[in-house]
């Protein structure tokens, strides 16, 4: 089934980043590794931890796989298509390896965890298979693989957070960075493979998170995004200071680093996001007014089957609180079309809810059955493909019109925009984002630089971009 309908880039297509050596990576290296990342931001953040571990081992990053001694794919299992993309990529590397027999190929991430040793049987060319909690063992596994053995470590952990490892920023714009604050997920959404591939939820030492953000700020970064599958359930007991750190408290600690350091976070779960978090957001200018609050479906019956543990009414009430406490807050969502037993009425409820929430943006997907999940074991994947496709198409069309409407309402407004780099279309324009996470493009004027904040008045827009001028 084609997923190209969506107007937004699906997460598995945010992929194939070929990483060039970075400034931090000046040491002379014996060997080179090449890494491609697929899937969510957490996987991209993990690749930066892997880069750090490999750097210690004497490997330098290269953006050209032809010259790599070690090729790594950090993989995603969230939908079948994400896995297919990786398999195709592996076939390509098989050909490269035919001419470079010494080159090692490793599979990391969620697909490694899901398929475990099976990977080595299915994909004969793979030398190393490492799950998300076992990256510290990579150096040993590489040695095993170099001596001709096939190396696997897919042990999940209840403690591993890589808190002490300073990630090496790959392919960075030097302005924005992701910081992992927790790992795993304890929710059991019935469609979702993440609890199986990432294991139990655990929160990272708060002090190490703050240190990492401080360090980024010292090095010129202006925005950090705190990452977790369910950030609202962040909970860390700092025994030394006799302090309980909730997500609201953590947000505050990071916001206090510097007023010119922007703070974002993802993902919020509708069942867990607290008013306390909303009030902290309101209190600090530098906490961006943007919440990614995936609804998945607008039908309470479907939400129950999905085991999301909230109802349509609960979700609507949460959106109400956000609008009340943070009137200028951007809201985005994830939506699944055609989950098991979904009827036309359920689908209409999703469309109506989207309209009610007035999402600025959404990631939209067909339901894709994942082996081993609750839904795969309990419910039949019984919505016909053409129906799924048509419903997704309607969801995408509605979202496009909501996005355009939301952007039109910004015409005439002035926003503080953090400049991230050149616009994709023209080097004569800057590209940045406002607090609400909307992309803003405007002509280069004066002596503004990448990493600066600009005051931009919006004059025009498309569904995906605000277009303005510096004032
Ligand atoms: N922790 C986040 C989501 C992580 S996965 C949350 O709870 O919101 C990102 C998105 O992928 C999900 O929100 C969901 O919309 C989508 N997704 C997950 N499993 C899927 C499946 N089996 N089929 C289709 N989409 C899926
Ligand atoms: Fe998956 Fe649900 Fe956990 Fe998100 S909260 S990662 S959808 S199980
Ligand atoms: Fe994919 Fe794993 Fe993230 S399944 S979406 S890479 S947690």
Short mmCIF file of C-alpha atoms and ligand atoms in Angstrom, two decimals:
data_model
loop_
_atom_site.label_atom_id
_atom_site.label_comp_id
_atom_site.label_asym_id
_atom_site.label_seq_id
_atom_site.Cartn_x
_atom_site.Cartn_y
_atom_site.Cartn_z
CA UNK A 1 0.00 0.00 0.00
CA UNK A 2 1.38 3.38 -0.91
CA UNK A 3 1.79 5.86 1.91
CA UNK A 4 2.82 8.71 -0.35
CA UNK A 5 -0.58 10.36 0.06
CA UNK A 6 0.45 12.25 3.15
CA UNK A 7 1.41 15.85 2.74
CA UNK A 8 3.86 15.49 5.58
CA UNK A 9 7.06 13.54 5.60
CA UNK A 10 6.42 10.32 7.50
CA UNK A 11 8.99 9.62 10.13
CA UNK A 12 10.47 6.65 8.33
CA UNK A 13 11.10 8.87 5.34
CA UNK A 14 13.08 11.31 7.47
CA UNK A 15 15.93 9.00 6.74
CA UNK A 16 19.15 8.15 5.10
CA UNK A 17 21.09 11.04 6.59
CA UNK A 18 24.63 10.52 5.43
CA UNK A 19 26.75 11.94 8.17
CA UNK A 20 29.83 13.97 7.38
CA UNK A 21 32.62 14.17 9.93
CA UNK A 22 31.79 16.83 12.48
CA UNK A 23 33.86 19.56 14.07
CA UNK A 24 34.00 17.72 17.39
CA UNK A 25 35.57 14.82 15.61
CA UNK A 26 39.05 16.09 14.96
CA UNK A 27 41.09 13.21 16.32
CA UNK A 28 43.00 11.08 13.87
CA UNK A 29 41.06 7.89 13.36
CA UNK A 30 42.16 4.47 12.32
CA UNK A 31 38.85 3.46 10.82
CA UNK A 32 35.69 5.00 9.50
CA UNK A 33 32.03 4.31 10.13
CA UNK A 34 29.01 5.40 8.16
CA UNK A 35 25.58 5.54 9.82
CA UNK A 36 22.08 5.98 8.46
CA UNK A 37 19.15 6.60 10.77
CA UNK A 38 15.49 5.77 10.25
CA UNK A 39 12.41 6.33 12.38
CA UNK A 40 11.78 8.74 15.20
CA UNK A 41 13.92 11.47 16.71
CA UNK A 42 14.92 9.11 19.50
CA UNK A 43 16.64 6.91 16.96
CA UNK A 44 18.47 9.92 15.54
CA UNK A 45 19.52 10.85 19.07
CA UNK A 46 20.72 7.27 19.65
CA UNK A 47 22.89 7.44 16.52
CA UNK A 48 24.71 10.34 18.16
CA UNK A 49 25.37 8.18 21.22
CA UNK A 50 26.62 5.39 18.98
CA UNK A 51 28.90 7.90 17.23
CA UNK A 52 30.32 8.86 20.61
CA UNK A 53 30.93 5.23 21.60
CA UNK A 54 32.61 4.52 18.24
CA UNK A 55 34.69 7.67 18.49
CA UNK A 56 36.14 6.35 21.76
CA UNK A 57 36.93 3.15 19.95
CA UNK A 58 38.89 5.09 17.31
CA UNK A 59 36.29 5.23 14.57
CA UNK A 60 35.62 8.50 12.74
CA UNK A 61 32.37 9.35 10.96
CA UNK A 62 32.20 9.52 7.19
CA UNK A 63 29.37 10.67 4.97
CA UNK A 64 30.51 8.35 2.19
CA UNK A 65 29.75 4.65 2.69
CA UNK A 66 32.21 3.72 -0.07
CA UNK A 67 35.09 4.59 2.21
CA UNK A 68 33.56 3.11 5.39
CA UNK A 69 34.95 0.09 7.26
CA UNK A 70 31.70 -0.18 9.15
CA UNK A 71 28.23 0.59 7.79
CA UNK A 72 25.44 0.93 10.36
CA UNK A 73 21.70 1.20 9.83
CA UNK A 74 19.75 2.45 12.84
CA UNK A 75 16.36 1.00 12.04
CA UNK A 76 12.65 1.49 12.76
CA UNK A 77 9.85 -1.08 13.06
CA UNK A 78 6.87 1.18 13.59
CA UNK A 79 5.15 0.29 10.30
CA UNK A 80 5.79 -2.43 7.78
CA UNK A 81 6.90 0.11 5.22
CA UNK A 82 9.63 1.37 7.55
CA UNK A 83 11.06 -2.14 7.68
CA UNK A 84 10.80 -2.61 3.92
CA UNK A 85 12.78 0.57 3.35
CA UNK A 86 15.60 -0.82 5.49
CA UNK A 87 15.54 -4.19 3.73
CA UNK A 88 15.91 -2.48 0.35
CA UNK A 89 18.78 -0.44 1.67
CA UNK A 90 20.47 -3.60 2.99
CA UNK A 91 20.21 -5.18 -0.45
CA UNK A 92 22.03 -2.19 -1.88
CA UNK A 93 24.80 -2.55 0.72
CA UNK A 94 25.07 -6.25 -0.15
CA UNK A 95 26.27 -5.18 -3.60
CA UNK A 96 28.73 -2.69 -2.15
CA UNK A 97 30.11 -5.39 0.11
CA UNK A 98 30.74 -7.73 -2.82
CA UNK A 99 33.52 -5.41 -3.92
CA UNK A 100 34.63 -4.61 -0.35
CA UNK A 101 34.66 -7.92 1.52
CA UNK A 102 36.27 -6.42 4.64
CA UNK A 103 33.43 -3.98 5.20
CA UNK A 104 31.23 -4.81 8.20
CA UNK A 105 27.48 -4.19 8.19
CA UNK A 106 25.57 -3.67 11.41
CA UNK A 107 21.87 -3.31 12.11
CA UNK A 108 20.93 -1.24 15.16
CA UNK A 109 17.68 -0.03 16.66
CA UNK A 110 14.13 -1.30 16.76
CA UNK A 111 14.27 -3.73 13.84
CA UNK A 112 17.37 -5.33 15.34
CA UNK A 113 15.48 -5.73 18.61
CA UNK A 114 12.35 -7.07 16.97
CA UNK A 115 14.04 -9.61 14.72
CA UNK A 116 17.04 -10.45 16.91
CA UNK A 117 19.16 -13.36 15.65
CA UNK A 118 16.63 -13.97 12.88
CA UNK A 119 18.24 -11.07 11.12
CA UNK A 120 21.44 -13.03 10.62
CA UNK A 121 19.52 -15.91 9.09
CA UNK A 122 17.37 -13.73 6.86
CA UNK A 123 19.97 -11.21 5.80
CA UNK A 124 23.14 -13.19 5.37
CA UNK A 125 25.26 -10.12 4.82
CA UNK A 126 24.61 -8.61 8.25
CA UNK A 127 27.57 -9.04 10.63
CA UNK A 128 26.35 -7.23 13.74
CA UNK A 129 22.89 -6.93 15.31
CA UNK A 130 22.51 -4.57 18.29
CA UNK A 131 19.37 -3.54 20.15
CA UNK A 132 18.73 -0.04 21.56
CA UNK A 133 19.96 -0.83 25.09
CA UNK A 134 23.19 -2.59 24.08
CA UNK A 135 25.17 0.11 22.29
CA UNK A 136 27.89 0.15 24.94
CA UNK A 137 28.85 -3.34 23.83
CA UNK A 138 29.40 -2.27 20.22
CA UNK A 139 33.23 -2.12 20.48
CA UNK A 140 33.34 -5.76 21.64
CA UNK A 141 30.83 -6.83 19.02
CA UNK A 142 32.87 -5.16 16.28
CA UNK A 143 35.92 -7.12 17.41
CA UNK A 144 33.94 -10.35 17.33
CA UNK A 145 32.71 -9.52 13.85
CA UNK A 146 36.24 -8.64 12.71
CA UNK A 147 37.35 -12.08 13.76
CA UNK A 148 34.71 -13.58 11.50
CA UNK A 149 31.99 -14.31 14.07
CA UNK A 150 28.51 -12.96 13.85
CA UNK A 151 27.81 -10.69 16.77
CA UNK A 152 24.43 -10.14 18.41
CA UNK A 153 23.37 -8.28 21.54
CA UNK A 154 19.70 -7.47 21.89
CA UNK A 155 19.39 -7.48 25.67
CA UNK A 156 16.98 -4.86 26.94
CA UNK A 157 17.74 -3.10 30.18
CA UNK A 158 15.74 -1.54 32.99
CA UNK A 159 18.48 0.95 33.81
CA UNK A 160 20.38 1.96 30.69
CA UNK A 161 19.92 5.65 29.82
CA UNK A 162 23.41 6.41 28.42
CA UNK A 163 23.30 9.35 30.84
CA UNK A 164 27.09 9.69 31.03
CA UNK A 165 27.76 9.56 27.28
CA UNK A 166 28.12 12.91 25.50
CA UNK A 167 26.53 12.46 22.10
CA UNK A 168 28.54 13.51 19.06
CA UNK A 169 26.24 15.78 17.09
CA UNK A 170 25.88 14.35 13.60
CA UNK A 171 24.73 16.37 10.65
CA UNK A 172 24.01 19.23 13.00
CA UNK A 173 23.00 22.74 12.07
CA UNK A 174 24.79 23.90 15.22
CA UNK A 175 21.61 25.63 16.40
CA UNK A 176 19.10 22.94 17.44
CA UNK A 177 19.74 19.63 19.19
CA UNK A 178 17.78 16.68 20.58
CA UNK A 179 18.34 15.53 24.13
CA UNK A 180 17.03 12.18 25.25
CA UNK A 181 15.44 12.36 28.73
CA UNK A 182 14.02 8.86 29.02
CA UNK A 183 13.91 5.53 27.20
CA UNK A 184 11.34 2.82 26.55
CA UNK A 185 7.59 2.97 27.07
CA UNK A 186 5.26 1.47 29.67
CA UNK A 187 2.08 2.14 27.75
CA UNK A 188 0.69 -0.70 25.82
CA UNK A 189 -1.08 0.95 22.93
CA UNK A 190 -2.38 -2.11 21.15
CA UNK A 191 -1.09 -1.11 17.69
CA UNK A 192 2.41 -0.22 18.82
CA UNK A 193 5.65 -2.15 18.61
CA UNK A 194 7.71 0.35 20.67
CA UNK A 195 7.24 -1.29 24.11
CA UNK A 196 8.64 -4.50 22.58
CA UNK A 197 11.59 -2.90 20.81
CA UNK A 198 12.53 -0.33 23.44
CA UNK A 199 11.59 -2.07 26.64
CA UNK A 200 10.49 -0.63 29.97
CA UNK A 201 10.31 3.06 30.58
CA UNK A 202 13.15 4.65 32.57
CA UNK A 203 14.05 8.28 33.20
CA UNK A 204 17.51 9.67 32.82
CA UNK A 205 19.36 11.41 35.67
CA UNK A 206 18.03 14.99 35.72
CA UNK A 207 21.42 16.55 36.48
CA UNK A 208 22.98 14.86 33.43
CA UNK A 209 20.18 16.24 31.23
CA UNK A 210 20.71 19.76 32.52
CA UNK A 211 24.49 19.41 32.08
CA UNK A 212 24.07 18.27 28.48
CA UNK A 213 21.79 21.24 27.72
CA UNK A 214 24.19 23.69 29.41
CA UNK A 215 27.03 22.28 27.41
CA UNK A 216 25.08 22.66 24.16
CA UNK A 217 24.28 26.26 25.04
CA UNK A 218 27.96 26.98 25.75
CA UNK A 219 28.79 25.62 22.32
CA UNK A 220 26.37 28.01 20.63
CA UNK A 221 23.23 25.90 20.39
CA UNK A 222 20.02 27.90 20.87
CA UNK A 223 17.36 25.21 21.09
CA UNK A 224 17.05 21.83 22.78
CA UNK A 225 14.22 19.36 22.27
CA UNK A 226 13.71 17.00 25.20
CA UNK A 227 12.80 13.58 23.89
CA UNK A 228 10.80 10.67 25.23
CA UNK A 229 7.92 8.46 24.04
CA UNK A 230 5.82 9.88 26.86
CA UNK A 231 7.63 12.86 28.41
CA UNK A 232 4.87 13.56 30.93
CA UNK A 233 5.69 10.42 32.83
CA UNK A 234 9.30 11.54 33.35
CA UNK A 235 10.11 10.93 37.03
CA UNK A 236 13.53 11.01 38.60
CA UNK A 237 14.46 10.83 42.24
CA UNK A 238 17.68 12.71 42.87
CA UNK A 239 18.83 10.94 46.03
CA UNK A 240 21.76 13.31 46.58
CA UNK A 241 19.61 16.40 46.63
CA UNK A 242 16.63 14.62 48.13
CA UNK A 243 14.53 15.95 45.25
CA UNK A 244 11.80 14.48 43.10
CA UNK A 245 12.03 15.73 39.54
CA UNK A 246 8.80 15.59 37.55
CA UNK A 247 8.59 16.60 33.91
CA UNK A 248 7.32 20.08 34.85
CA UNK A 249 10.30 20.52 37.20
CA UNK A 250 12.74 19.26 34.57
CA UNK A 251 11.32 21.69 32.00
CA UNK A 252 11.82 24.51 34.47
CA UNK A 253 15.42 23.49 35.22
CA UNK A 254 16.27 23.48 31.51
CA UNK A 255 14.39 26.74 30.88
CA UNK A 256 16.43 28.40 33.63
CA UNK A 257 19.76 27.66 31.89
CA UNK A 258 19.42 30.84 29.78
CA UNK A 259 16.55 32.96 28.48
CA UNK A 260 18.01 32.71 24.97
CA UNK A 261 17.98 28.90 24.99
CA UNK A 262 14.71 27.64 23.58
CA UNK A 263 13.20 24.49 25.04
CA UNK A 264 10.92 22.08 23.19
CA UNK A 265 9.74 18.58 24.02
CA UNK A 266 8.09 15.58 22.43
CA UNK A 267 5.91 13.48 22.79
CA UNK A 268 3.08 14.36 25.16
CA UNK A 269 0.49 11.73 25.98
CA UNK A 270 -3.09 13.04 26.33
CA UNK A 271 -3.65 10.89 29.41
CA UNK A 272 -0.59 12.24 31.23
CA UNK A 273 -0.05 15.89 30.30
CA UNK A 274 -0.65 17.94 33.45
CA UNK A 275 -1.83 21.49 34.06
CA UNK A 276 1.40 21.96 35.96
CA UNK A 277 3.33 21.49 32.71
CA UNK A 278 1.05 24.00 30.97
CA UNK A 279 1.62 26.57 33.73
CA UNK A 280 5.39 26.11 33.55
CA UNK A 281 5.15 26.63 29.79
CA UNK A 282 3.21 29.83 30.38
CA UNK A 283 5.72 31.04 32.96
CA UNK A 284 8.81 30.83 30.77
CA UNK A 285 9.00 32.70 27.49
CA UNK A 286 11.77 30.39 26.25
CA UNK A 287 9.67 27.22 26.56
CA UNK A 288 8.17 27.00 23.09
CA UNK A 289 4.42 27.21 22.82
CA UNK A 290 3.95 24.02 20.91
CA UNK A 291 2.58 20.63 21.97
CA UNK A 292 2.60 17.45 19.96
CA UNK A 293 -0.44 15.66 21.38
CA UNK A 294 -1.19 12.57 19.27
CA UNK A 295 -4.88 11.66 19.31
CA UNK A 296 -4.68 8.55 17.04
CA UNK A 297 -8.49 8.41 16.63
CA UNK A 298 -11.50 10.58 17.39
CA UNK A 299 -13.72 7.65 18.35
CA UNK A 300 -13.87 6.57 21.99
CA UNK A 301 -14.64 3.01 20.95
CA UNK A 302 -11.52 2.85 18.76
CA UNK A 303 -9.42 4.60 21.42
CA UNK A 304 -10.45 1.84 23.81
CA UNK A 305 -9.43 -0.88 21.38
CA UNK A 306 -6.18 0.99 20.90
CA UNK A 307 -5.72 0.94 24.68
CA UNK A 308 -4.96 4.65 24.70
CA UNK A 309 -6.79 4.92 28.08
CA UNK A 310 -8.53 8.24 27.34
CA UNK A 311 -11.83 9.07 25.68
CA UNK A 312 -12.74 11.55 22.97
CA UNK A 313 -14.18 13.83 25.69
CA UNK A 314 -11.02 13.62 27.80
CA UNK A 315 -8.90 14.59 24.81
CA UNK A 316 -11.18 17.51 23.97
CA UNK A 317 -10.93 18.70 27.58
CA UNK A 318 -7.12 18.59 27.44
CA UNK A 319 -7.12 20.67 24.26
CA UNK A 320 -9.49 23.07 26.05
CA UNK A 321 -7.04 23.48 28.94
CA UNK A 322 -4.16 24.12 26.53
CA UNK A 323 -6.18 26.82 24.73
CA UNK A 324 -7.15 28.34 28.07
CA UNK A 325 -3.71 28.42 29.70
CA UNK A 326 -1.68 28.93 26.52
CA UNK A 327 -3.88 30.80 24.04
CA UNK A 328 -1.14 31.05 21.40
CA UNK A 329 0.01 27.42 21.60
CA UNK A 330 0.51 25.35 18.44
CA UNK A 331 -0.92 21.82 18.59
CA UNK A 332 -0.12 18.89 16.33
CA UNK A 333 -1.20 15.26 16.24
CA UNK A 334 -0.62 11.73 14.98
CA UNK A 335 -3.59 10.01 13.40
CA UNK A 336 -4.06 6.40 12.33
CA UNK A 337 -6.63 5.64 9.62
CA UNK A 338 -8.34 2.26 9.39
CA UNK A 339 -7.55 0.65 12.73
CA UNK A 340 -9.24 -2.72 13.35
CA UNK A 341 -13.06 -2.56 13.17
CA UNK A 342 -13.08 1.17 12.34
CA UNK A 343 -16.44 2.12 10.83
CA UNK A 344 -17.40 5.08 8.72
CA UNK A 345 -18.90 6.72 11.85
CA UNK A 346 -15.64 6.26 13.75
CA UNK A 347 -13.78 7.83 10.86
CA UNK A 348 -16.21 10.78 10.77
CA UNK A 349 -15.55 11.29 14.48
CA UNK A 350 -11.84 11.55 13.75
CA UNK A 351 -12.48 14.20 11.09
CA UNK A 352 -14.77 16.14 13.42
CA UNK A 353 -12.23 16.00 16.24
CA UNK A 354 -9.49 17.29 13.93
CA UNK A 355 -11.70 20.23 13.10
CA UNK A 356 -12.43 20.86 16.73
CA UNK A 357 -8.76 20.74 17.75
CA UNK A 358 -7.71 22.84 14.73
CA UNK A 359 -4.37 21.07 14.43
CA UNK A 360 -1.59 23.10 12.90
CA UNK A 361 0.00 19.92 11.62
CA UNK A 362 -0.40 16.16 11.79
CA UNK A 363 1.50 13.00 10.98
CA UNK A 364 -1.01 10.69 9.35
CA UNK A 365 -0.73 6.96 8.75
CA UNK A 366 -2.55 3.85 7.57
CA UNK A 367 -2.85 1.25 10.26
CA UNK A 368 -0.10 -1.31 9.72
CA UNK A 369 -0.38 -4.50 11.72
CA UNK A 370 2.80 -5.28 13.67
CA UNK A 371 3.57 -8.87 14.67
CA UNK A 372 3.39 -9.54 18.40
CA UNK A 373 1.39 -6.45 19.35
CA UNK A 374 -1.84 -6.68 21.30
CA UNK A 375 -3.89 -5.68 18.26
CA UNK A 376 -2.23 -8.29 16.07
CA UNK A 377 -3.04 -10.99 18.62
CA UNK A 378 -6.57 -9.85 19.47
CA UNK A 379 -8.17 -8.12 16.52
CA UNK A 380 -8.46 -8.75 12.81
CA UNK A 381 -6.90 -6.14 10.52
CA UNK A 382 -10.29 -5.96 8.85
CA UNK A 383 -10.53 -2.56 7.17
CA UNK A 384 -9.96 -3.07 3.43
CA UNK A 385 -6.90 -1.42 1.95
CA UNK A 386 -8.85 0.79 -0.42
CA UNK A 387 -11.01 1.96 2.49
CA UNK A 388 -7.94 2.73 4.61
CA UNK A 389 -6.48 4.62 1.70
CA UNK A 390 -9.59 6.66 1.09
CA UNK A 391 -9.98 7.52 4.77
CA UNK A 392 -6.34 8.55 5.04
CA UNK A 393 -6.79 10.66 1.94
CA UNK A 394 -9.72 12.46 3.59
CA UNK A 395 -7.73 12.99 6.78
CA UNK A 396 -4.78 14.39 4.81
CA UNK A 397 -7.01 16.72 2.80
CA UNK A 398 -8.67 18.03 5.92
CA UNK A 399 -5.32 18.54 7.64
CA UNK A 400 -4.00 20.43 4.61
CA UNK A 401 -6.91 22.83 4.79
CA UNK A 402 -6.56 23.20 8.58
CA UNK A 403 -2.83 23.94 8.20
CA UNK A 404 -3.47 26.53 5.51
CA UNK A 405 -6.21 28.13 7.58
CA UNK A 406 -3.98 28.25 10.65
CA UNK A 407 -1.14 29.81 8.64
CA UNK A 408 -3.45 32.39 7.06
CA UNK A 409 -4.43 33.54 10.51
CA UNK A 410 -0.79 34.36 11.17
CA UNK A 411 -0.57 36.86 8.31
CA UNK A 412 0.12 40.28 9.78
CA UNK A 413 1.53 38.85 13.03
CA UNK A 414 5.10 39.37 14.24
CA UNK A 415 7.06 36.36 15.49
CA UNK A 416 10.45 35.77 17.06
CA UNK A 417 12.13 33.35 14.68
CA UNK A 418 15.25 31.33 15.48
CA UNK A 419 17.32 31.15 12.29
CA UNK A 420 18.33 27.55 11.53
CA UNK A 421 19.97 28.09 8.15
CA UNK A 422 19.33 28.88 4.52
CA UNK A 423 15.87 28.33 3.09
CA UNK A 424 15.71 25.08 1.12
CA UNK A 425 14.68 26.93 -2.03
CA UNK A 426 17.03 29.90 -2.02
CA UNK A 427 20.26 30.88 -0.30
CA UNK A 428 18.99 34.46 -0.43
CA UNK A 429 16.41 33.56 2.23
CA UNK A 430 16.70 32.43 5.85
CA UNK A 431 14.70 29.55 7.26
CA UNK A 432 13.76 29.29 10.92
CA UNK A 433 10.89 28.46 13.23
CA UNK A 434 8.66 30.44 15.52
CA UNK A 435 7.75 29.34 19.02
CA UNK A 436 4.73 27.46 17.64
CA UNK A 437 7.11 25.32 15.55
CA UNK A 438 5.98 26.77 12.22
CA UNK A 439 8.62 27.15 9.54
CA UNK A 440 9.19 30.80 8.64
CA UNK A 441 11.10 31.91 5.53
CA UNK A 442 12.26 35.48 4.95
CA UNK A 443 14.83 37.40 2.86
CA UNK A 444 18.33 37.83 4.32
CA UNK A 445 18.78 41.40 5.45
CA UNK A 446 21.26 43.26 7.66
CA UNK A 447 23.83 41.23 9.55
CA UNK A 448 21.68 38.43 10.93
CA UNK A 449 23.39 35.04 11.23
CA UNK A 450 22.39 31.43 11.65
CA UNK A 451 21.51 30.98 15.35
CA UNK A 452 20.21 34.54 15.76
CA UNK A 453 16.68 35.47 16.72
CA UNK A 454 14.87 37.68 14.20
CA UNK A 455 11.61 39.61 14.51
CA UNK A 456 9.66 38.66 11.42
CA UNK A 457 6.33 39.99 10.19
CA UNK A 458 4.33 37.41 8.25
CA UNK A 459 3.09 38.65 4.88
CA UNK A 460 2.13 35.49 3.05
CA UNK A 461 1.96 31.73 3.53
CA UNK A 462 1.56 28.28 2.05
CA UNK A 463 0.09 25.31 3.90
CA UNK A 464 3.55 24.41 5.20
CA UNK A 465 5.41 27.73 5.50
CA UNK A 466 4.99 31.29 6.73
CA UNK A 467 6.64 33.88 4.49
CA UNK A 468 7.68 37.22 5.95
CA UNK A 469 10.10 40.10 6.34
CA UNK A 470 12.40 41.23 9.13
CA UNK A 471 11.10 44.29 10.94
N1 LIG B 1 4.94 7.72 21.78
C1 LIG B 1 4.25 8.40 20.78
C2 LIG B 1 4.23 7.75 19.43
C3 LIG B 1 5.39 7.05 18.90
S1 LIG B 1 5.14 6.21 17.38
C4 LIG B 1 2.81 8.54 21.22
O1 LIG B 1 2.33 7.77 22.02
O2 LIG B 1 2.13 9.38 20.68
C5 LIG B 1 4.64 7.53 16.29
C6 LIG B 1 3.30 7.35 15.68
O3 LIG B 1 3.30 6.25 14.78
C7 LIG B 1 2.17 7.02 16.62
O4 LIG B 1 1.70 8.15 17.29
C8 LIG B 1 1.13 6.43 15.70
O5 LIG B 1 0.31 7.42 15.14
C9 LIG B 1 1.97 5.81 14.60
N2 LIG B 1 1.94 4.35 14.67
C10 LIG B 1 2.42 3.58 15.66
N3 LIG B 1 2.18 2.28 15.38
C11 LIG B 1 1.52 2.25 14.20
C12 LIG B 1 0.97 1.20 13.40
N4 LIG B 1 1.06 -0.07 13.79
N5 LIG B 1 0.38 1.54 12.22
C13 LIG B 1 0.29 2.82 11.84
N6 LIG B 1 0.76 3.84 12.56
C14 LIG B 1 1.37 3.57 13.73
FE1 LIG B 2 3.67 3.34 21.35
FE2 LIG B 2 1.70 4.14 22.90
FE3 LIG B 2 4.16 4.03 23.89
FE4 LIG B 2 3.52 5.88 22.10
S1 LIG B 2 2.67 5.70 24.17
S2 LIG B 2 5.35 4.59 22.09
S3 LIG B 2 2.09 4.81 20.77
S4 LIG B 2 2.93 2.28 23.21
FE1 LIG B 3 10.57 3.46 15.06
FE2 LIG B 3 11.65 2.52 17.21
FE3 LIG B 3 11.22 5.10 16.99
S1 LIG B 3 10.01 1.59 16.08
S2 LIG B 3 9.42 5.20 15.68
S3 LIG B 3 12.59 3.92 15.76
S4 LIG B 3 11.10 3.90 18.85
#
